[in-house]
mmCIF file of C-alpha atoms in Angstrom:
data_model
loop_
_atom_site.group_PDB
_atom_site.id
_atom_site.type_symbol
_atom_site.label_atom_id
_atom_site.label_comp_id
_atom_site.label_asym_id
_atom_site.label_seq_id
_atom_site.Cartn_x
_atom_site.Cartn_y
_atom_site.Cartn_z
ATOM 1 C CA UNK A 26 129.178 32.652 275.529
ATOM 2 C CA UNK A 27 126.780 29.992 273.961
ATOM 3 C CA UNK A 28 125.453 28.006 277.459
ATOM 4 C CA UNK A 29 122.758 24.653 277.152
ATOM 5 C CA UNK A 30 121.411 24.077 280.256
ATOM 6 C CA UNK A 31 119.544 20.596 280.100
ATOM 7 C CA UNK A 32 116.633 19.805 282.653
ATOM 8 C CA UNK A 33 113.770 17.431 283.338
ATOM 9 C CA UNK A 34 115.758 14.060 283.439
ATOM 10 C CA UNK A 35 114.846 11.675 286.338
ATOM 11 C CA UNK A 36 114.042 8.173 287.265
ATOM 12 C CA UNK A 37 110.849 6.956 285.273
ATOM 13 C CA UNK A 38 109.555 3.257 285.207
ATOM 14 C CA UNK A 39 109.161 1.008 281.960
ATOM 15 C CA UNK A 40 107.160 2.298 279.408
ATOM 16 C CA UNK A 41 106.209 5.800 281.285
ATOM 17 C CA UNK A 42 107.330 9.115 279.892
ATOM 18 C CA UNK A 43 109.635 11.702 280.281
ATOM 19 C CA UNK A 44 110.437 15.662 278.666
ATOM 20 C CA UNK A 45 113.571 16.651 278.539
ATOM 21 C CA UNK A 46 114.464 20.790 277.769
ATOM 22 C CA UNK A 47 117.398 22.560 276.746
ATOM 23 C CA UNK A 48 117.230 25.977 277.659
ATOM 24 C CA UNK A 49 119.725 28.130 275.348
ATOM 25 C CA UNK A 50 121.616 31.711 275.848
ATOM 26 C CA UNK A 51 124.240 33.793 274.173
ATOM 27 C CA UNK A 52 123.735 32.942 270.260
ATOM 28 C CA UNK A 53 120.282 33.503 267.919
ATOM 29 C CA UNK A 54 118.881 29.951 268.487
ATOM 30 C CA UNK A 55 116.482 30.631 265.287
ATOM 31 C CA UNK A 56 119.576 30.462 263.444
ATOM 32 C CA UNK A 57 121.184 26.917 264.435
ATOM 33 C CA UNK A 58 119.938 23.577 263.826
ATOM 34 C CA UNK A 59 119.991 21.079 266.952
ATOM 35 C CA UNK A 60 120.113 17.608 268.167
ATOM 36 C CA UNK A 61 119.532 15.599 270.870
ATOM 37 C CA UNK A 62 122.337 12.578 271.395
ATOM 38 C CA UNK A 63 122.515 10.329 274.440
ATOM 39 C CA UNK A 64 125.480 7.969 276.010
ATOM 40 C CA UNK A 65 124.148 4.985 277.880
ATOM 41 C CA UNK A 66 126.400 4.522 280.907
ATOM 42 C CA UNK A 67 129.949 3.467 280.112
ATOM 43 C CA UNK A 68 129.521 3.216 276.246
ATOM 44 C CA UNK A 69 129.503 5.775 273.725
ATOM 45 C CA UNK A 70 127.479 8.476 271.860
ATOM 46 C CA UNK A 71 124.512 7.794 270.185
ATOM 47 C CA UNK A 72 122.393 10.195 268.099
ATOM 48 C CA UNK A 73 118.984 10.329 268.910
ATOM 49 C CA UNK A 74 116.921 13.115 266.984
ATOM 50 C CA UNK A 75 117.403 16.765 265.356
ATOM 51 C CA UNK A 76 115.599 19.992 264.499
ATOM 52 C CA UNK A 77 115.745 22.237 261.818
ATOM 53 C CA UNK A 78 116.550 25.791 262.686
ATOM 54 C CA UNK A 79 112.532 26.226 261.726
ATOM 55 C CA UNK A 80 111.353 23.121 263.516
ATOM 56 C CA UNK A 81 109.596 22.381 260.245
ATOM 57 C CA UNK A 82 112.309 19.207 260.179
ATOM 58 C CA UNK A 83 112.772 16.918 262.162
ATOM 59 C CA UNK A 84 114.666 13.410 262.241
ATOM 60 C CA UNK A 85 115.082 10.428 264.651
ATOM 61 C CA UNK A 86 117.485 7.538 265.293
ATOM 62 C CA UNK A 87 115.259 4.285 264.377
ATOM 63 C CA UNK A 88 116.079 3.184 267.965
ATOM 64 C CA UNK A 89 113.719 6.045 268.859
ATOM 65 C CA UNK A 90 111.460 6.339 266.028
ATOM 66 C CA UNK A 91 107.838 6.506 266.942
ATOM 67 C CA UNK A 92 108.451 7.401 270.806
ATOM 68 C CA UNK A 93 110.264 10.319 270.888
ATOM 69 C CA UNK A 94 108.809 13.609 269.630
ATOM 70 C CA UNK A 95 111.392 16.400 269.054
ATOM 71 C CA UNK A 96 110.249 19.895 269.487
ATOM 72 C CA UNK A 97 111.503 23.482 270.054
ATOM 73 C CA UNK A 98 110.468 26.965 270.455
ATOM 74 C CA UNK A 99 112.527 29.789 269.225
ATOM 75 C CA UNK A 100 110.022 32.373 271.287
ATOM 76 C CA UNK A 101 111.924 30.847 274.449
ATOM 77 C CA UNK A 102 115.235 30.005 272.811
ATOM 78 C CA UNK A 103 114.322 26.012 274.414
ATOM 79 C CA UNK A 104 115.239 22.844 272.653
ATOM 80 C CA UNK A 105 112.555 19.608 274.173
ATOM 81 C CA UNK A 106 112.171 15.944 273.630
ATOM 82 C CA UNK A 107 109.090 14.205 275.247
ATOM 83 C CA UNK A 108 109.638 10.773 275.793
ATOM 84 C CA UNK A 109 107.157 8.064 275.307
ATOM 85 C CA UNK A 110 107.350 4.045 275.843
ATOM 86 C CA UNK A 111 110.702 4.335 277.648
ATOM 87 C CA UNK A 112 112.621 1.388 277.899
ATOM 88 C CA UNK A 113 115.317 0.215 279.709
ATOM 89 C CA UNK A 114 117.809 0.862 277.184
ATOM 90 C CA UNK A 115 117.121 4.209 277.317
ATOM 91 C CA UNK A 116 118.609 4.758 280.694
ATOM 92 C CA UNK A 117 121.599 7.264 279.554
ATOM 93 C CA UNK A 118 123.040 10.783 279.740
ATOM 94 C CA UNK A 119 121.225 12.691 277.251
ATOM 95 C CA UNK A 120 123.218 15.699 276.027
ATOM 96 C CA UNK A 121 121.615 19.016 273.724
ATOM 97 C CA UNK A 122 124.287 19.856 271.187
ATOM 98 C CA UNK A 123 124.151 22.648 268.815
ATOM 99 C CA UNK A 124 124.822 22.720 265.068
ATOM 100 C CA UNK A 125 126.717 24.892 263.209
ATOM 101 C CA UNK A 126 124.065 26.570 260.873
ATOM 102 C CA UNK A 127 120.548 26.657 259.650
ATOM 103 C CA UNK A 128 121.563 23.489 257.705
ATOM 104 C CA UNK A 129 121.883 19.893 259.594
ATOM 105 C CA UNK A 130 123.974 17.220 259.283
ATOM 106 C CA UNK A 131 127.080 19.368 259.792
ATOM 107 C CA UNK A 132 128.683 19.073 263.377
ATOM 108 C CA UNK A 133 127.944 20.090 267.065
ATOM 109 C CA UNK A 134 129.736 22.657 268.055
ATOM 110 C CA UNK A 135 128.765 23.292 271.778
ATOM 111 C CA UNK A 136 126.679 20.498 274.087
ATOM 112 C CA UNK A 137 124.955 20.803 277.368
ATOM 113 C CA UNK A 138 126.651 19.154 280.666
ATOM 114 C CA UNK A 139 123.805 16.316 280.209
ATOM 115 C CA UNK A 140 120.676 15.223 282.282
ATOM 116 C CA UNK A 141 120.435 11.555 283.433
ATOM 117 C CA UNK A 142 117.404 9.588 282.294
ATOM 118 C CA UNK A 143 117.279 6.326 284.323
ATOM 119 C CA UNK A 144 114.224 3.752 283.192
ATOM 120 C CA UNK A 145 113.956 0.959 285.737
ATOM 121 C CA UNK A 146 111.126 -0.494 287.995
ATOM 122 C CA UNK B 7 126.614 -1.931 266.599
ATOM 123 C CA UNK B 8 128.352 1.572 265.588
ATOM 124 C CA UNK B 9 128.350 2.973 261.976
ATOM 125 C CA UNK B 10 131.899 4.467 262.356
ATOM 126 C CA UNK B 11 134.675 2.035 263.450
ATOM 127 C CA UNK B 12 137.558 3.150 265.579
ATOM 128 C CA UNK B 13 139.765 1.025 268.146
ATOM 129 C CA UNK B 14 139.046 0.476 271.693
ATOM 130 C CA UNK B 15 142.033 1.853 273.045
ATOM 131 C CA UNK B 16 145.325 3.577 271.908
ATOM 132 C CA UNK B 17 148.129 4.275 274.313
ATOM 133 C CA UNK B 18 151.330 6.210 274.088
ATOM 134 C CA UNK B 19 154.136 7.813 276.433
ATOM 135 C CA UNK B 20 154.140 11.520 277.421
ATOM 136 C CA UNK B 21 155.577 13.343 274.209
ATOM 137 C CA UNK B 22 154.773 10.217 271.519
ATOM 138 C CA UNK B 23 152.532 10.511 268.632
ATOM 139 C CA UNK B 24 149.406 8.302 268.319
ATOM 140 C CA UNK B 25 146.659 8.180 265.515
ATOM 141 C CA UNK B 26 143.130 7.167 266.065
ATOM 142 C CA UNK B 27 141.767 5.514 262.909
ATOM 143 C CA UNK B 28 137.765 6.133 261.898
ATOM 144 C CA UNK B 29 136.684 3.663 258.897
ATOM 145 C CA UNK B 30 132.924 4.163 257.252
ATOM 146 C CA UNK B 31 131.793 3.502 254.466
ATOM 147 C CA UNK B 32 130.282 4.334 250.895
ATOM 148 C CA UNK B 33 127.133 6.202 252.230
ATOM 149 C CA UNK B 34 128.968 8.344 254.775
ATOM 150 C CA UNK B 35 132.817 9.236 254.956
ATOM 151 C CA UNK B 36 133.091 7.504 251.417
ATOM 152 C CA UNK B 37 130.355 9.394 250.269
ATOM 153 C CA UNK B 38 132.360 12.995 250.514
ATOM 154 C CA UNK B 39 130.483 13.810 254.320
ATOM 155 C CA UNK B 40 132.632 15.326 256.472
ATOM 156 C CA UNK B 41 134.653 14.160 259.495
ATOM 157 C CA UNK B 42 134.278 15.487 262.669
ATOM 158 C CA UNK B 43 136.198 14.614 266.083
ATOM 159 C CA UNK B 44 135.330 15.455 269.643
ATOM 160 C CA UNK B 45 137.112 14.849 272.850
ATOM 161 C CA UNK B 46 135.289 13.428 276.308
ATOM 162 C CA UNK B 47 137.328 13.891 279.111
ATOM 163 C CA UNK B 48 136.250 11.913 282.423
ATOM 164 C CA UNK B 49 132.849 12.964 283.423
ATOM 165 C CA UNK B 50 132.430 15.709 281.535
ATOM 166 C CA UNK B 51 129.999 16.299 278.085
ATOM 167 C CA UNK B 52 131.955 16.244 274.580
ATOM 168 C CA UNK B 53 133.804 18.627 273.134
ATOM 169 C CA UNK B 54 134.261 19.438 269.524
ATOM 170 C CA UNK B 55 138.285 18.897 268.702
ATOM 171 C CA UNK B 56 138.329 18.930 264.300
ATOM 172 C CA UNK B 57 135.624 19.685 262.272
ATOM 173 C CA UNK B 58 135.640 19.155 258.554
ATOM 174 C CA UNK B 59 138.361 17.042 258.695
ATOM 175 C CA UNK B 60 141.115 19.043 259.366
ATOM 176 C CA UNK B 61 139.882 22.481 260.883
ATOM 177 C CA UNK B 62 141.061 23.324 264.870
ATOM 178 C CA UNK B 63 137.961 25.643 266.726
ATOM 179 C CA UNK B 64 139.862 28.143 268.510
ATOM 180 C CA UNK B 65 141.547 27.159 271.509
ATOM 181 C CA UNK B 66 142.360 23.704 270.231
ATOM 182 C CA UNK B 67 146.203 22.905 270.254
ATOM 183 C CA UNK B 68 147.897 22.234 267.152
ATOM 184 C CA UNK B 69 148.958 19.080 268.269
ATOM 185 C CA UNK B 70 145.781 17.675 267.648
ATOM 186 C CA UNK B 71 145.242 16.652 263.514
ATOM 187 C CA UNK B 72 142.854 15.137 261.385
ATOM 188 C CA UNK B 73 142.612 14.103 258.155
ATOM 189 C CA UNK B 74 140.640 11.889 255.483
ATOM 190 C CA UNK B 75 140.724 9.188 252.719
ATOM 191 C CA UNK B 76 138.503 7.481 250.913
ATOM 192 C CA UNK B 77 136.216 5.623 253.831
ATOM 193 C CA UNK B 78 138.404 6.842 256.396
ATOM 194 C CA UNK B 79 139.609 9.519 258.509
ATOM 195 C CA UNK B 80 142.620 9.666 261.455
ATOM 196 C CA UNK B 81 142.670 11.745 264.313
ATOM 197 C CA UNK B 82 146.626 12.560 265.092
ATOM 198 C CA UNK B 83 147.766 13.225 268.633
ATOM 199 C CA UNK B 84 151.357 14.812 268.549
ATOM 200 C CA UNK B 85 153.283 15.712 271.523
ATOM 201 C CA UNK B 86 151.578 13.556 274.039
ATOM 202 C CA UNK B 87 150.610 14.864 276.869
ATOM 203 C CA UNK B 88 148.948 13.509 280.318
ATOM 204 C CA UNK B 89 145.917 16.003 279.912
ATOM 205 C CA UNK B 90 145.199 13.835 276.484
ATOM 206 C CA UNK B 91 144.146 10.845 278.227
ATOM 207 C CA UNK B 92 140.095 10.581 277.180
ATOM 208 C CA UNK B 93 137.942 9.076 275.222
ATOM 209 C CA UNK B 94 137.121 10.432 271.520
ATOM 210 C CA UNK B 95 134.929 10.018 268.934
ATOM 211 C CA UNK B 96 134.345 10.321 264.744
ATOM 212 C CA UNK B 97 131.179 11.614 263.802
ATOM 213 C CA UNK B 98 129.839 12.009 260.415
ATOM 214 C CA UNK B 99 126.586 12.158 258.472
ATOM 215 C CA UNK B 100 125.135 8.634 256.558
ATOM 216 C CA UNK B 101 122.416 9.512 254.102
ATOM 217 C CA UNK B 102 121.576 5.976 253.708
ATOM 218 C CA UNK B 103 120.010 6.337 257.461
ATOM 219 C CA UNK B 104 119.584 10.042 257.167
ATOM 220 C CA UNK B 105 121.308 10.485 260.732
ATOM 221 C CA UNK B 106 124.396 12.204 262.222
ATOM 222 C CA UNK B 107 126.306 8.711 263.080
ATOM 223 C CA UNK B 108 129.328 8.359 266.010
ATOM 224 C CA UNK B 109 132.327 5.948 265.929
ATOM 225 C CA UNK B 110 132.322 3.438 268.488
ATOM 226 C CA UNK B 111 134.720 5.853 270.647
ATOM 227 C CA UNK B 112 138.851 5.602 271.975
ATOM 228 C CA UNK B 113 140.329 5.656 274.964
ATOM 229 C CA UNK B 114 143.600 7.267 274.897
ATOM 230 C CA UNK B 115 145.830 6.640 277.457
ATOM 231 C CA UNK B 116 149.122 8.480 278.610
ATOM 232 C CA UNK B 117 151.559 5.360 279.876
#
């Protein structure tokens, strides 16, 4: 059973930093490429960045472009994003999803339960 | 501002039929990407409902449908039922912004 178990989410003030990790079990995460997309509270989802299966790609939302640094490491089967500059429009639910195959840009086909980033003073 | 378009809200009685509509445009669903749709019940992460238009992942009832046309895809609820009510989404690919891209979202809800 494929299981993404999210941590590292918390309360951080404007323009700190945060890394978020998505620890994965029961499929080869080598194999899959994967994203990270957020939902702000009460509206909807919003991609935010992806990995190649490699990590030798990767690709951002312009909302986050230059702050957020997507990363994984198929030694530990763990999906991250660090962070940076957070705003307060960043405050959301931030889900892992995984894709389908090696390729991107197909669909997610199982997500985490979420971990809550909250930016505010 | 979301790339996708979909309704706010669609409503139906137990046992009706009710399409959600997803409209994009010439670099994404126009372009030949596929459609994908995922249900969010209350409080609880996504799931994936269709994928490439008009494939069920295992488990999925068959009253739930999709299909596509041109710049726009529908999601097809048949056979109503109270356990429907949720929010769901379209999700595609836009190579113009080289992102996965989200319809604005539905709320479905069982009168």
């Amino acid at each position: 059973e494929v299981q993404l178990l999210e941590s590292g989410g918390g309360l951080v003030q404007p323009g700190g930093s945060l890394r978020l990790s998505c620890a994965a079990s029961g499929f080869t995460f080598s194999n899959y490429a994967m994203s990270w997309v957020r939902q702000a509270p009460g509206k909807g989802l919003e991609w935010v960045s992806a990995v190649s299966a490699s990590g030798g790609g990767t690709f951002y939302a312009d909302s986050v472009k230059g702050r957020y640094t997507i990363s994984r490491d198929n030694s530990k089967s763990t999906l991250y994003v660090q962070m940076n500059s957070l705003r307060a429009e960043d405050t959301a639910i931030y889900y892992c999803a995984k894709g389908v195959k090696i390729q991107l840009w197909l669909h997610f086909d199982s997500w985490g339960q979420g971990a809550l980033v909250t930016v505010s003073s | 501002q979301s790339v996708l378009t979909q309704p706010p809200s669609v409503s139906g009685a137990p046992g009706q039929r009710v399409t959600i509509s997803c409209t994009g445009s010439s670099s994404n669903i126009g372009a030949g990407y596929d459609v994908h749709w995922y249900q969010q019940l209350p409080g609880t992460a996504p799931k994936l409902l269709i994928y490439g238009n008009i494939n069920r992942p295992s488990g999925v009832p068959d009253r739930f449908s999709g299909s596509k046309s041109g710049t726009s895809a529908s999601l097809a609820i048949t056979g109503l039922q109270a356990e429907d009510e949720a929010d769901y989404y379209c999700q595609s690919h836009d190579s113009g912004l080289s992102a996965y891209v989200f319809g604005s979202g539905t709320k479905v809800t069982v009168l």
